[in-house]
Short mmCIF file of C-alpha atoms and ligand atoms in Angstrom, two decimals:
data_model
loop_
_atom_site.label_atom_id
_atom_site.label_comp_id
_atom_site.label_asym_id
_atom_site.label_seq_id
_atom_site.Cartn_x
_atom_site.Cartn_y
_atom_site.Cartn_z
CA MET J 868 10.22 28.68 -13.91
CA THR J 869 6.47 28.77 -13.18
CA TYR J 870 4.24 25.69 -12.97
CA ASP J 871 0.54 25.09 -12.46
CA LEU J 872 1.43 22.48 -9.85
CA ILE J 873 4.50 21.37 -7.93
CA VAL J 874 4.23 18.01 -6.17
CA VAL J 875 6.67 17.30 -3.33
CA GLY J 876 7.43 13.57 -2.95
CA GLY J 877 7.87 10.93 -5.64
CA GLY J 878 6.34 7.97 -3.77
CA ILE J 879 3.13 6.52 -5.12
CA VAL J 880 0.89 9.20 -3.59
CA GLY J 881 2.84 12.15 -5.04
CA THR J 882 3.40 10.39 -8.33
CA PHE J 883 -0.30 9.81 -8.94
CA HIS J 884 -1.12 13.43 -8.07
CA ALA J 885 1.43 14.47 -10.71
CA TYR J 886 0.04 11.87 -13.14
CA HIS J 887 -3.58 13.06 -12.94
CA ALA J 888 -2.55 16.71 -13.18
CA ALA J 889 -0.41 15.90 -16.23
CA VAL J 890 -3.32 14.00 -17.84
CA ARG J 891 -5.32 17.25 -17.58
CA GLY J 892 -2.59 19.08 -19.48
CA LEU J 893 -1.37 21.09 -16.47
CA LYS J 894 2.28 22.09 -16.30
CA VAL J 895 3.64 19.96 -13.46
CA LEU J 896 6.94 19.59 -11.58
CA LEU J 897 7.49 16.55 -9.33
CA LEU J 898 10.34 16.91 -6.82
CA GLU J 899 11.78 13.88 -5.00
CA LYS J 900 14.56 14.19 -2.42
CA ASP J 901 16.23 10.85 -3.09
CA ALA J 902 17.90 9.51 -6.24
CA GLN J 903 14.93 7.12 -6.42
CA PRO J 904 12.06 6.64 -3.98
CA HIS J 905 13.09 4.00 -1.43
CA GLN J 906 10.51 4.27 1.32
CA ALA J 907 7.12 2.55 1.72
CA THR J 908 6.42 2.61 -2.03
CA VAL J 909 9.24 0.13 -2.73
CA ARG J 910 9.15 -1.85 0.54
CA ASN J 911 5.64 -3.29 0.27
CA PHE J 912 4.05 -6.49 -1.09
CA GLY J 913 2.75 -4.91 -4.27
CA GLN J 914 -0.71 -6.28 -3.62
CA ILE J 915 -3.40 -4.19 -5.32
CA VAL J 916 -6.41 -5.36 -3.37
CA PRO J 917 -9.60 -3.25 -3.41
CA SER J 918 -11.26 -6.34 -1.89
CA GLY J 919 -9.60 -5.42 1.42
CA MET J 920 -11.22 -2.00 1.48
CA SER J 921 -14.63 -0.48 1.96
CA GLY J 922 -16.43 2.80 1.26
CA ARG J 923 -14.63 5.40 -0.83
CA TRP J 924 -11.31 3.47 -0.61
CA PHE J 925 -12.90 0.49 -2.30
CA ALA J 926 -14.10 2.85 -5.06
CA TYR J 927 -10.61 4.39 -5.39
CA GLY J 928 -9.06 0.92 -5.53
CA ARG J 929 -11.50 -0.22 -8.19
CA ARG J 930 -10.80 2.90 -10.26
CA GLY J 931 -7.08 2.23 -9.75
CA LEU J 932 -7.46 -1.23 -11.30
CA GLU J 933 -8.91 0.40 -14.45
CA ILE J 934 -6.17 2.99 -14.77
CA TYR J 935 -3.40 0.50 -13.95
CA GLY J 936 -4.80 -1.78 -16.67
CA GLN J 937 -4.81 1.05 -19.22
CA ILE J 938 -1.23 2.11 -18.50
CA GLN J 939 0.00 -1.50 -18.44
CA GLN J 940 -1.29 -1.91 -22.03
CA GLU J 941 0.93 0.98 -23.12
CA PHE J 942 3.95 0.35 -20.88
CA ASP J 943 5.06 -2.56 -18.70
CA LEU J 944 4.65 -1.36 -15.11
CA SER J 945 5.37 -4.92 -13.83
CA LEU J 946 1.67 -5.59 -13.20
CA ARG J 947 0.20 -9.09 -13.37
CA ARG J 948 -3.49 -9.98 -13.17
CA ASN J 949 -3.35 -13.19 -11.11
CA GLY J 950 -6.08 -12.20 -8.66
CA SER J 951 -6.24 -12.28 -4.86
CA VAL J 952 -7.30 -15.15 -2.66
CA TYR J 953 -8.40 -14.94 1.00
CA ILE J 954 -8.06 -18.28 2.81
CA ALA J 955 -10.34 -18.97 5.79
CA SER J 956 -8.97 -21.37 8.42
CA ASP J 957 -11.98 -21.66 10.74
CA GLU J 958 -15.71 -21.16 10.89
CA ASP J 959 -15.61 -17.50 11.97
CA GLU J 960 -13.36 -16.59 9.05
CA GLN J 961 -15.65 -18.55 6.70
CA THR J 962 -18.63 -16.55 7.94
CA LEU J 963 -16.82 -13.30 7.17
CA LEU J 964 -15.88 -14.58 3.69
CA HIS J 965 -19.54 -15.29 2.91
CA GLU J 966 -20.68 -11.93 4.24
CA VAL J 967 -18.04 -9.97 2.36
CA LYS J 968 -18.91 -11.85 -0.83
CA ALA J 969 -22.58 -10.85 -0.46
CA ARG J 970 -21.51 -7.21 -0.15
CA PHE J 971 -19.24 -7.37 -3.18
CA ASP J 972 -21.93 -9.21 -5.19
CA ALA J 973 -24.26 -6.29 -4.48
CA GLU J 974 -21.60 -3.96 -5.92
CA SER J 975 -21.06 -6.23 -8.96
CA TYR J 976 -17.45 -6.79 -7.93
CA ALA J 977 -16.66 -10.32 -9.09
CA SER J 978 -15.53 -12.99 -6.64
CA GLU J 979 -15.66 -16.77 -6.42
CA LEU J 980 -15.92 -19.00 -3.36
CA LEU J 981 -13.50 -21.93 -3.52
CA THR J 982 -13.93 -25.13 -1.55
CA ALA J 983 -10.76 -26.42 0.12
CA ASP J 984 -10.41 -28.94 -2.73
CA ARG J 985 -10.65 -26.27 -5.42
CA LEU J 986 -8.22 -24.05 -3.51
CA LEU J 987 -5.67 -26.86 -3.25
CA GLU J 988 -6.02 -27.67 -6.96
CA ARG J 989 -5.03 -24.06 -7.74
CA TYR J 990 -2.49 -23.63 -4.96
CA PRO J 991 -1.22 -27.12 -4.04
CA VAL J 992 1.32 -25.70 -1.55
CA ILE J 993 -1.44 -24.57 0.84
CA ARG J 994 -1.88 -27.03 3.71
CA ARG J 995 -5.14 -28.96 3.78
CA SER J 996 -5.06 -28.76 7.59
CA TYR J 997 -5.24 -24.93 7.37
CA ALA J 998 -7.67 -24.27 4.55
CA ARG J 999 -11.45 -24.50 5.13
CA GLU J 1000 -12.64 -22.33 2.25
CA ALA J 1001 -11.44 -19.35 0.23
CA LEU J 1002 -12.66 -16.33 -1.70
CA PHE J 1003 -10.98 -15.42 -4.99
CA PHE J 1004 -11.04 -12.03 -6.74
CA PRO J 1005 -9.91 -12.67 -10.32
CA GLN J 1006 -9.61 -9.02 -11.40
CA GLU J 1007 -6.99 -7.93 -8.85
CA LEU J 1008 -3.37 -7.14 -9.70
CA SER J 1009 0.06 -7.51 -8.22
CA ALA J 1010 3.03 -5.26 -8.86
CA GLU J 1011 6.74 -5.73 -8.30
CA PRO J 1012 7.20 -3.11 -5.57
CA ASN J 1013 10.92 -2.68 -6.25
CA GLN J 1014 10.23 -1.89 -9.93
CA PHE J 1015 6.75 -0.40 -10.18
CA ILE J 1016 7.36 3.23 -9.18
CA HIS J 1017 10.54 3.52 -11.25
CA ARG J 1018 8.74 2.19 -14.32
CA LEU J 1019 5.80 4.51 -13.68
CA HIS J 1020 8.22 7.46 -13.59
CA GLN J 1021 9.82 6.26 -16.82
CA TYR J 1022 6.41 5.96 -18.47
CA MET J 1023 5.30 9.41 -17.31
CA ALA J 1024 8.55 11.07 -18.39
CA GLY J 1025 8.05 9.73 -21.91
CA ARG J 1026 4.29 10.27 -22.06
CA PHE J 1027 3.80 13.83 -20.76
CA PRO J 1028 5.84 16.73 -22.25
CA ASN J 1029 4.09 19.00 -19.70
CA LEU J 1030 5.61 17.07 -16.75
CA THR J 1031 9.11 17.39 -15.28
CA LEU J 1032 10.46 14.84 -12.79
CA GLN J 1033 13.43 15.97 -10.72
CA PHE J 1034 15.21 13.68 -8.26
CA ARG J 1035 17.89 14.38 -5.60
CA THR J 1036 15.96 17.51 -4.67
CA ALA J 1037 14.84 17.96 -1.09
CA VAL J 1038 12.24 20.70 -0.68
CA VAL J 1039 12.75 22.77 2.46
CA GLY J 1040 10.49 25.75 1.85
CA CYS J 1041 7.04 26.51 0.44
CA ASP J 1042 6.39 30.25 0.76
CA PRO J 1043 2.96 31.44 -0.37
CA SER J 1044 2.29 34.94 -1.75
CA GLU J 1045 -0.96 36.37 -3.17
CA SER J 1046 -0.42 34.96 -6.64
CA HIS J 1047 1.77 31.85 -6.26
CA VAL J 1048 3.92 29.67 -4.01
CA THR J 1049 7.72 29.80 -4.10
CA VAL J 1050 9.30 26.40 -3.51
CA ARG J 1051 12.91 26.13 -2.28
CA SER J 1052 15.30 23.19 -2.26
CA THR J 1053 18.32 22.52 -0.03
CA ALA J 1054 20.51 23.37 -3.04
CA GLY J 1055 18.99 26.87 -3.13
CA GLU J 1056 16.99 26.32 -6.31
CA THR J 1057 13.57 28.02 -6.45
CA TRP J 1058 10.45 27.48 -8.54
CA GLN J 1059 7.00 29.09 -8.60
CA ALA J 1060 3.66 27.36 -8.89
CA GLY J 1061 -0.02 28.18 -8.57
CA LYS J 1062 -0.42 25.24 -6.22
CA VAL J 1063 1.80 22.86 -4.24
CA ILE J 1064 0.73 19.41 -3.06
CA VAL J 1065 2.96 17.88 -0.37
CA CYS J 1066 3.04 14.07 -0.40
CA GLY J 1067 6.13 13.46 1.71
CA GLY J 1068 5.02 10.16 3.26
CA GLY J 1069 6.66 9.80 6.68
CA GLU J 1070 9.08 12.76 6.32
CA PHE J 1071 7.94 15.27 8.93
CA ARG J 1072 11.02 17.39 9.59
CA LEU J 1073 11.86 19.12 6.31
CA LEU J 1074 8.54 20.87 5.71
CA PHE J 1075 5.90 22.12 8.16
CA PRO J 1076 7.26 20.31 11.24
CA ASN J 1077 4.88 22.19 13.54
CA VAL J 1078 1.87 21.13 11.49
CA PHE J 1079 2.93 17.47 11.63
CA ARG J 1080 3.78 17.55 15.33
CA THR J 1081 0.14 18.28 16.20
CA SER J 1082 -1.40 16.39 13.28
CA GLY J 1083 -2.43 13.19 15.08
CA ILE J 1084 -0.34 11.15 12.63
CA ILE J 1085 1.27 7.95 13.86
CA THR J 1086 3.94 5.94 12.07
CA SER J 1087 3.65 2.19 11.65
CA LYS J 1088 6.72 -0.05 11.38
CA LEU J 1089 6.23 -3.32 9.48
CA GLN J 1090 8.57 -6.31 9.25
CA MET J 1091 8.90 -8.17 5.97
CA MET J 1092 10.80 -11.23 4.71
CA ARG J 1093 11.70 -12.67 1.33
CA THR J 1094 12.48 -16.30 0.53
CA VAL J 1095 15.12 -17.43 -1.92
CA ALA J 1096 13.86 -17.83 -5.50
CA LEU J 1097 11.36 -20.69 -5.81
CA PRO J 1098 10.50 -20.30 -9.51
CA ASP J 1099 8.34 -23.42 -9.86
CA LEU J 1100 6.26 -22.72 -6.76
CA PRO J 1101 2.56 -22.64 -7.72
CA LEU J 1102 1.57 -19.61 -5.65
CA GLU J 1103 0.78 -16.79 -8.09
CA GLY J 1104 -1.16 -13.65 -7.14
CA ASN J 1105 -1.98 -12.08 -3.80
CA ILE J 1106 -2.37 -14.67 -1.04
CA LEU J 1107 -4.14 -13.40 2.11
CA THR J 1108 -4.98 -15.60 5.07
CA GLY J 1109 -7.14 -15.95 8.18
CA LEU J 1110 -5.59 -13.20 10.25
CA THR J 1111 -6.02 -10.82 7.29
CA ILE J 1112 -9.71 -11.70 7.17
CA ARG J 1113 -9.79 -10.73 10.85
CA ARG J 1114 -8.03 -7.42 10.13
CA TYR J 1115 -8.85 -5.84 6.76
CA GLU J 1116 -11.43 -3.07 6.61
CA SER J 1117 -13.83 -4.78 4.20
CA PHE J 1118 -14.28 -7.61 6.73
CA THR J 1119 -14.57 -5.33 9.76
CA GLN J 1120 -17.73 -3.93 8.12
CA CYS J 1121 -19.39 -7.38 8.01
CA PRO J 1122 -22.49 -7.94 10.21
CA SER J 1123 -20.82 -10.78 12.18
CA TYR J 1124 -17.49 -9.02 12.73
CA GLY J 1125 -18.40 -7.76 16.21
CA ARG J 1126 -18.94 -11.23 17.60
CA ILE J 1127 -15.75 -12.77 16.16
CA ARG J 1128 -13.25 -13.69 18.89
CA THR J 1129 -9.53 -14.30 18.40
CA PRO J 1130 -8.50 -17.92 19.13
CA GLU J 1131 -6.08 -18.04 22.06
CA PRO J 1132 -3.04 -19.32 20.07
CA LEU J 1133 -3.32 -16.25 17.80
CA GLU J 1134 -3.53 -13.68 20.62
CA GLU J 1135 0.19 -12.84 20.61
CA LEU J 1136 0.21 -12.42 16.84
CA LYS J 1137 -2.77 -10.11 17.05
CA ARG J 1138 -1.02 -8.01 19.72
CA TRP J 1139 1.85 -7.39 17.27
CA GLY J 1140 -0.58 -6.64 14.44
CA ILE J 1141 0.63 -9.73 12.61
CA HIS J 1142 -1.28 -11.17 9.68
CA ILE J 1143 0.23 -13.42 7.05
CA LEU J 1144 0.37 -12.44 3.38
CA PHE J 1145 2.38 -14.06 0.58
CA LYS J 1146 3.30 -12.46 -2.73
CA LYS J 1147 5.48 -14.31 -5.22
CA ALA J 1148 7.72 -12.00 -7.21
CA VAL J 1149 8.65 -12.52 -10.88
CA ASP J 1150 12.02 -13.97 -9.85
CA GLY J 1151 10.22 -16.69 -7.87
CA SER J 1152 11.03 -15.33 -4.42
CA VAL J 1153 8.08 -15.02 -2.04
CA ILE J 1154 7.52 -11.94 0.11
CA ILE J 1155 6.10 -12.90 3.52
CA GLY J 1156 4.84 -10.46 6.16
CA ASP J 1157 3.84 -8.51 8.16
CA SER J 1158 3.76 -7.08 11.69
CA HIS J 1159 2.77 -3.61 12.92
CA GLU J 1160 4.32 -1.45 15.66
CA TYR J 1161 3.32 2.18 16.19
CA ALA J 1162 4.81 5.49 17.36
CA SER J 1163 3.74 9.15 17.22
CA VAL J 1164 5.39 11.68 14.89
CA ASP J 1165 7.66 12.89 17.71
CA GLU J 1166 8.81 9.40 18.65
CA VAL J 1167 9.36 7.75 15.26
CA GLU J 1168 12.98 6.93 16.18
CA SER J 1169 11.75 4.74 19.03
CA LEU J 1170 10.62 2.20 16.43
CA GLY J 1171 14.27 1.52 15.66
CA TYR J 1172 15.97 0.44 12.45
CA HIS J 1173 16.35 -3.22 13.38
CA THR J 1174 14.08 -6.14 12.67
CA ASN J 1175 12.91 -7.96 15.78
CA ALA J 1176 13.79 -11.67 15.53
CA HIS J 1177 10.90 -12.69 17.78
CA LEU J 1178 8.35 -11.07 15.45
CA ASN J 1179 9.91 -12.77 12.43
CA GLU J 1180 9.75 -16.07 14.29
CA LEU J 1181 6.04 -15.58 15.12
CA MET J 1182 5.35 -14.84 11.45
CA LEU J 1183 7.38 -17.75 10.14
CA ARG J 1184 5.68 -20.19 12.49
CA GLU J 1185 2.24 -19.04 11.40
CA ALA J 1186 3.31 -18.99 7.72
CA GLN J 1187 4.55 -22.58 8.01
CA ARG J 1188 1.16 -23.59 9.43
CA ILE J 1189 -0.36 -22.32 6.15
CA VAL J 1190 2.02 -23.51 3.39
CA THR J 1191 4.12 -26.61 2.77
CA PHE J 1192 7.26 -25.06 1.22
CA ASP J 1193 10.14 -24.05 3.49
CA VAL J 1194 9.37 -20.47 4.54
CA ARG J 1195 12.66 -20.30 6.46
CA ALA J 1196 14.78 -20.39 3.32
CA LEU J 1197 15.07 -16.60 3.45
CA SER J 1198 17.15 -14.33 1.26
CA GLU J 1199 16.42 -11.05 3.06
CA THR J 1200 14.40 -9.29 5.73
CA TRP J 1201 13.57 -5.60 6.04
CA SER J 1202 11.34 -3.12 7.76
CA GLY J 1203 9.04 -0.60 6.14
CA PHE J 1204 7.35 2.43 7.65
CA TYR J 1205 4.22 4.32 6.75
CA PRO J 1206 2.31 7.11 8.42
CA GLN J 1207 -1.39 6.84 9.14
CA HIS J 1208 -3.84 9.00 11.05
CA GLY J 1209 -5.44 8.03 14.36
CA ASP J 1210 -8.92 9.27 13.34
CA HIS J 1211 -8.90 9.84 9.56
CA ASP J 1212 -8.25 7.51 6.64
CA VAL J 1213 -5.77 10.02 5.13
CA TYR J 1214 -4.24 13.30 6.37
CA GLU J 1215 -5.47 16.37 4.46
CA HIS J 1216 -4.33 19.78 5.61
CA ASP J 1217 -4.44 22.99 3.56
CA ILE J 1218 -2.27 26.03 4.19
CA GLY J 1219 -4.18 28.92 2.62
CA ASN J 1220 -5.65 27.99 -0.74
CA SER J 1221 -2.42 27.06 -2.49
CA ILE J 1222 -0.54 24.52 -0.31
CA HIS J 1223 -2.17 21.14 0.21
CA ILE J 1224 -0.68 18.40 2.38
CA ARG J 1225 -1.94 14.95 1.36
CA THR J 1226 -0.23 12.11 3.22
CA ALA J 1227 -0.66 9.32 5.80
CA ILE J 1228 -2.64 7.09 3.45
CA GLY J 1229 -1.66 4.14 5.69
CA GLY J 1230 -1.38 0.59 4.38
CA LYS J 1231 -3.49 1.11 1.26
CA GLY J 1232 -1.29 3.26 -0.96
CA MET J 1233 -0.49 0.77 -3.71
CA THR J 1234 -4.22 0.12 -4.05
CA GLY J 1235 -5.87 3.42 -3.28
CA SER J 1236 -3.48 6.24 -4.30
CA CYS J 1237 -4.34 6.29 -7.98
CA GLY J 1238 -8.10 6.73 -7.50
CA TYR J 1239 -7.68 9.02 -4.51
CA ALA J 1240 -5.26 11.38 -6.29
CA GLU J 1241 -7.61 11.62 -9.27
CA GLU J 1242 -10.31 12.96 -6.95
CA VAL J 1243 -7.94 15.38 -5.19
CA ILE J 1244 -6.79 16.85 -8.50
CA ALA J 1245 -10.41 17.16 -9.73
CA THR J 1246 -11.36 18.94 -6.49
CA LEU J 1247 -8.41 21.34 -6.50
CA PHE J 1248 -8.42 22.16 -10.21
CA GLY J 1249 -12.17 21.90 -10.98
C1 LIG M 1157 5.87 -3.21 4.48
C2 LIG M 1157 4.73 -2.54 3.75
C3 LIG M 1157 3.82 -3.33 3.03
C4 LIG M 1157 2.77 -2.72 2.33
N1 LIG M 1157 2.00 -3.46 1.49
C5 LIG M 1157 1.05 -2.84 0.72
C6 LIG M 1157 0.33 -3.58 -0.26
O1 LIG M 1157 0.59 -4.74 -0.52
N2 LIG M 1157 -0.69 -2.95 -0.91
C7 LIG M 1157 -0.98 -1.62 -0.69
O2 LIG M 1157 -1.93 -1.11 -1.28
N3 LIG M 1157 -0.22 -0.87 0.15
C8 LIG M 1157 0.78 -1.44 0.85
N4 LIG M 1157 1.55 -0.71 1.71
C9 LIG M 1157 1.29 0.73 1.84
C10 LIG M 1157 1.96 1.55 0.74
O3 LIG M 1157 3.25 1.08 0.47
C11 LIG M 1157 1.98 3.02 1.20
O4 LIG M 1157 0.65 3.42 1.51
C12 LIG M 1157 2.51 3.96 0.13
O5 LIG M 1157 3.71 3.50 -0.41
C13 LIG M 1157 2.70 5.35 0.71
O6 LIG M 1157 3.18 6.17 -0.34
P1 LIG M 1157 3.65 7.66 -0.11
O7 LIG M 1157 3.91 8.24 -1.45
O8 LIG M 1157 2.69 8.36 0.80
O9 LIG M 1157 4.97 7.53 0.78
P2 LIG M 1157 6.50 7.19 0.45
O10 LIG M 1157 6.63 5.94 -0.31
O11 LIG M 1157 7.20 7.28 1.77
O12 LIG M 1157 6.97 8.36 -0.48
C14 LIG M 1157 7.16 9.67 -0.01
C15 LIG M 1157 8.30 10.28 -0.82
O13 LIG M 1157 8.40 11.66 -0.54
C16 LIG M 1157 9.76 12.02 -0.54
N5 LIG M 1157 9.90 13.27 0.23
C17 LIG M 1157 9.52 13.44 1.52
N6 LIG M 1157 9.75 14.72 1.88
C18 LIG M 1157 10.30 15.36 0.81
C19 LIG M 1157 10.77 16.67 0.59
N7 LIG M 1157 10.70 17.60 1.53
N8 LIG M 1157 11.29 16.97 -0.64
C20 LIG M 1157 11.33 16.03 -1.62
N9 LIG M 1157 10.89 14.76 -1.45
C21 LIG M 1157 10.38 14.42 -0.25
C22 LIG M 1157 10.45 10.83 0.10
O14 LIG M 1157 11.82 10.77 -0.23
C23 LIG M 1157 9.65 9.67 -0.47
O15 LIG M 1157 10.24 9.12 -1.65
C24 LIG M 1157 2.60 -1.30 2.41
C25 LIG M 1157 3.51 -0.53 3.14
C26 LIG M 1157 4.58 -1.14 3.79
C27 LIG M 1157 5.57 -0.28 4.52
#
């Protein structure tokens, strides 16, 4: 069978490449090795937050909001428009909030400053002792990460007759010839396509291991927790806090960022890349995270499969400083992994003019993949 495009990897990055190619009417095959994706794309918060990004990633995120909104009108992807709120806990964080707001105002990206009183009216479980001021982005979305990608696949399978989705199919070969690429699976199946885009996330061994070994990619391990269901808890939307203001890209571009110092009690959290985010799921449970540990492609195993109790404790202590409900009433904990590049905001590597590796989007995939993939498809297919 011959396709215009074969996409390897059914996480959010691969799926949106397949989506945009299918929208153009191309004949597309998406191959995913697992029965369902179960890596970074399902292990995250589901926060769709262009406000955390700058430059082209802000533009991709903003475009993503539009497309997500359009699809959600046709098919329930599990998206809710409850906005995002960044809570400043001290004067430095307040300064960054004001500066980021000025930048977003200039780009006509709506936001609203909230006094501590207004914040507590909307989110009465935030502690008065923590909150100084906040910035709210009403247009931003949250997804249910354990449902979103499966529903998107369901939607695409019904919407595009020119798209085939095939699961339980690990690709182990992409062999280019003059006219096409032959793609091989572990089961010995083969397909031909004019182009192949490889979006394998953190899988570096099955395809092009030598390319990945020298790619400069590093893998990040993140620890996450989920409370028991708290259905009446008034904490809707994406809740981001002081350490996030000190970490996210949009704030690092602010004029005052260079002079901001980390308060001593937060030093250990910063060393572990900890910032505290909350995202209430539809069942009322609250996802709390996260921490960041890093290893190179060759040493991914050194990150381990366990969750480190000390890191969870650091996060829970800081989370409890922010909110009044019992953050220790946990139902589960897990770790998630994503690749990112040391020097580039995404890893793009072409093999000839028909095989295109697009991975290592880092911690912005739920927000940025949709807009980014649209541009990649436009560039590759004209
Ligand atoms: C804990 C955590 C929290 C996060 N929170 C957020 C958030 O709130 N907002 C946000 O914007 N981003 C967030 N992110 C980032 C986001 O989840 C990732 O950027 C995104 O999911 C990466 O998608 P991907 O498609 O590149 O990778 P993956 O989800 O890893 O998907 C890659 C897929 O490719 C498949 N595959 C690999 N090799 C092959 C092969 N040879 N053949 C067939 N299939 C193959 C794999 O099975 C896998 O399903 C978070 C990430 C984590 C881990």
